[in-house]
C-alpha cells in the first residue's frame, strides 16, 4: 500500500510503497477513505515533539473495515468507521473510571512494528494510527461506526479536532443553556469549541482572535461576538458583554502561555478556564493565587476525550448533533487532496488559512 513517510524532520513527506501486517487479537484493518491533517501531524513532521523515524503520521481518519482480528466482536468487514488516535483498553484503572483518554493499558501493536518498507525496515505508526496511508491496522477501540448518511471525508473530522474542541465544552465542563463563553484563538480546535458552546445553548459566545478571517469564520460557526485583542481591551469587552462579571467559561485554543495567564482575567468569580492549546514542554504558567482562592476561579487542562468516555460512545453523540444541524462538519473542510499532493495540503494547513485539509483516497465514494 502507499503511504506518506517522514524520513527527515522538516522535509517533505515521501510517498512510498509499504507493507502492513495482518491484525492480531483486538485489532482491525481499515481501508481508508479520508484522513484529515491536524496541526499535531505538522508539529511532529517538523520535529517539534521528537519521535523515531521513519514514521507515518495521520491520526484523524475514516474508512471501511477490511479485516478483523480475533476477539473483535463489535465490527465486521464492510463497516464504515471513524479512525482515531484515541485508544483505550477498557480494563485499566483509568478506563474503569471512564477516563479512557488516560488509558494506561498495553497493546500488542506497541511491542512490534506493523509497518515496514518493502525491504523490511520498520516504520513507526505514529500516534498508533499512521493514517497518511491507504490502510491502517489499529486497536478496535480506535474505530467507531458511523451511519451511511455521513460521508467518510466528513466523518474523518470526528477522529480528533472535533472531539477535542466540542468535547471540551460538552464533556470536560458543563456549559449550560444561557452560559457565557469566551474562546481565545479560534483556529481548528477553538472553532470547534465555539460550535460546541452554541450547541450547548450558550447565550454569549465571544471569539477572540487577532485574525480577521478567523473571527469572521467563528461568527459563521455561532460566535455571537468577536474581539480583536490587538485593537480592544479583551477583558473590558468581555465584562461589557457579561454584566460586568466576566465569562462563565473561557476556552484557550492556543498554547501560548501569556494568553493562558490572561484568560483568568476573563472569567467571573467562580468561573472556569479550560486550556486546549499545548504550550511548549518547558513553559510555566503563572497564576495569581488570589484568583484561585478568594475568587474561586478554576483552571483545567484538557486532553482529547477528557470526560467523553470511549470513542464508541462519543462518536454517536457527535453524529446526532450533526444530524440535528447543531454541529457543522462539512464547512470545516477547506480542501481535498490526493495522497500524492499531501505536501501541498500540509503547506496550506500550516499557513493557517485552511480549517481542515483532508487527504482522500480512491474509491469509497468520496469526491476527490
Ligand atoms: Zn489531532
Ligand atoms: Zn485502559
PDB file of N, CA, C and O in Angstrom, residues 20 23 109 117 160 163 169 190 239 253 272 337 354:
ATOM      1  N   UNK A  20       1.968  -3.762   5.458  1.00  0.00           N
ATOM      2  CA  UNK A  20       1.250  -3.647   6.729  1.00  0.00           C
ATOM      3  C   UNK A  20       0.901  -5.052   7.194  1.00  0.00           C
ATOM      4  O   UNK A  20       0.355  -5.844   6.427  1.00  0.00           O
ATOM      5  N   UNK A  23      -4.047  -7.919  11.162  1.00  0.00           N
ATOM      6  CA  UNK A  23      -4.433  -7.603  12.540  1.00  0.00           C
ATOM      7  C   UNK A  23      -4.304  -8.815  13.453  1.00  0.00           C
ATOM      8  O   UNK A  23      -4.569  -9.937  13.045  1.00  0.00           O
ATOM      9  N   UNK A 109       0.231  -3.785  19.497  1.00  0.00           N
ATOM     10  CA  UNK A 109       0.934  -3.012  18.475  1.00  0.00           C
ATOM     11  C   UNK A 109       2.142  -2.261  19.002  1.00  0.00           C
ATOM     12  O   UNK A 109       3.001  -1.843  18.231  1.00  0.00           O
ATOM     13  N   UNK A 117       8.947  -1.172   5.347  1.00  0.00           N
ATOM     14  CA  UNK A 117       9.232  -0.902   3.933  1.00  0.00           C
ATOM     15  C   UNK A 117       9.260  -2.248   3.205  1.00  0.00           C
ATOM     16  O   UNK A 117       9.280  -3.316   3.830  1.00  0.00           O
ATOM     17  N   UNK A 160     -10.397  13.574  15.777  1.00  0.00           N
ATOM     18  CA  UNK A 160      -9.515  14.307  16.700  1.00  0.00           C
ATOM     19  C   UNK A 160     -10.012  15.715  17.007  1.00  0.00           C
ATOM     20  O   UNK A 160     -10.439  15.997  18.111  1.00  0.00           O
ATOM     21  N   UNK A 163     -13.627  16.199  18.378  1.00  0.00           N
ATOM     22  CA  UNK A 163     -13.763  15.615  19.726  1.00  0.00           C
ATOM     23  C   UNK A 163     -13.079  16.513  20.747  1.00  0.00           C
ATOM     24  O   UNK A 163     -13.592  16.734  21.852  1.00  0.00           O
ATOM     25  N   UNK A 169     -16.192  21.464  25.611  1.00  0.00           N
ATOM     26  CA  UNK A 169     -17.347  22.257  26.030  1.00  0.00           C
ATOM     27  C   UNK A 169     -18.453  21.368  26.607  1.00  0.00           C
ATOM     28  O   UNK A 169     -19.057  21.684  27.628  1.00  0.00           O
ATOM     29  N   UNK A 190     -10.270  25.660  18.586  1.00  0.00           N
ATOM     30  CA  UNK A 190     -11.076  26.750  19.144  1.00  0.00           C
ATOM     31  C   UNK A 190     -12.390  26.922  18.407  1.00  0.00           C
ATOM     32  O   UNK A 190     -13.440  27.160  19.018  1.00  0.00           O
ATOM     33  N   UNK A 239     -16.229  41.867  29.920  1.00  0.00           N
ATOM     34  CA  UNK A 239     -17.050  42.336  31.055  1.00  0.00           C
ATOM     35  C   UNK A 239     -18.298  43.064  30.561  1.00  0.00           C
ATOM     36  O   UNK A 239     -19.395  42.882  31.096  1.00  0.00           O
ATOM     37  N   UNK A 253      -7.638  28.234  23.052  1.00  0.00           N
ATOM     38  CA  UNK A 253      -7.302  27.345  21.941  1.00  0.00           C
ATOM     39  C   UNK A 253      -5.871  27.471  21.468  1.00  0.00           C
ATOM     40  O   UNK A 253      -5.483  26.826  20.501  1.00  0.00           O
ATOM     41  N   UNK A 272     -14.497  29.260  35.058  1.00  0.00           N
ATOM     42  CA  UNK A 272     -13.554  28.191  34.725  1.00  0.00           C
ATOM     43  C   UNK A 272     -12.810  28.498  33.430  1.00  0.00           C
ATOM     44  O   UNK A 272     -13.431  28.843  32.419  1.00  0.00           O
ATOM     45  N   UNK A 337      -7.385  16.650  -1.069  1.00  0.00           N
ATOM     46  CA  UNK A 337      -6.171  16.405  -1.843  1.00  0.00           C
ATOM     47  C   UNK A 337      -5.946  14.897  -1.961  1.00  0.00           C
ATOM     48  O   UNK A 337      -6.209  14.162  -0.999  1.00  0.00           O
ATOM     49  N   UNK A 354      -6.345  27.316   6.064  1.00  0.00           N
ATOM     50  CA  UNK A 354      -7.320  26.230   5.937  1.00  0.00           C
ATOM     51  C   UNK A 354      -7.910  25.882   7.297  1.00  0.00           C
ATOM     52  O   UNK A 354      -7.229  25.939   8.313  1.00  0.00           O
TER      53      UNK A 354
END
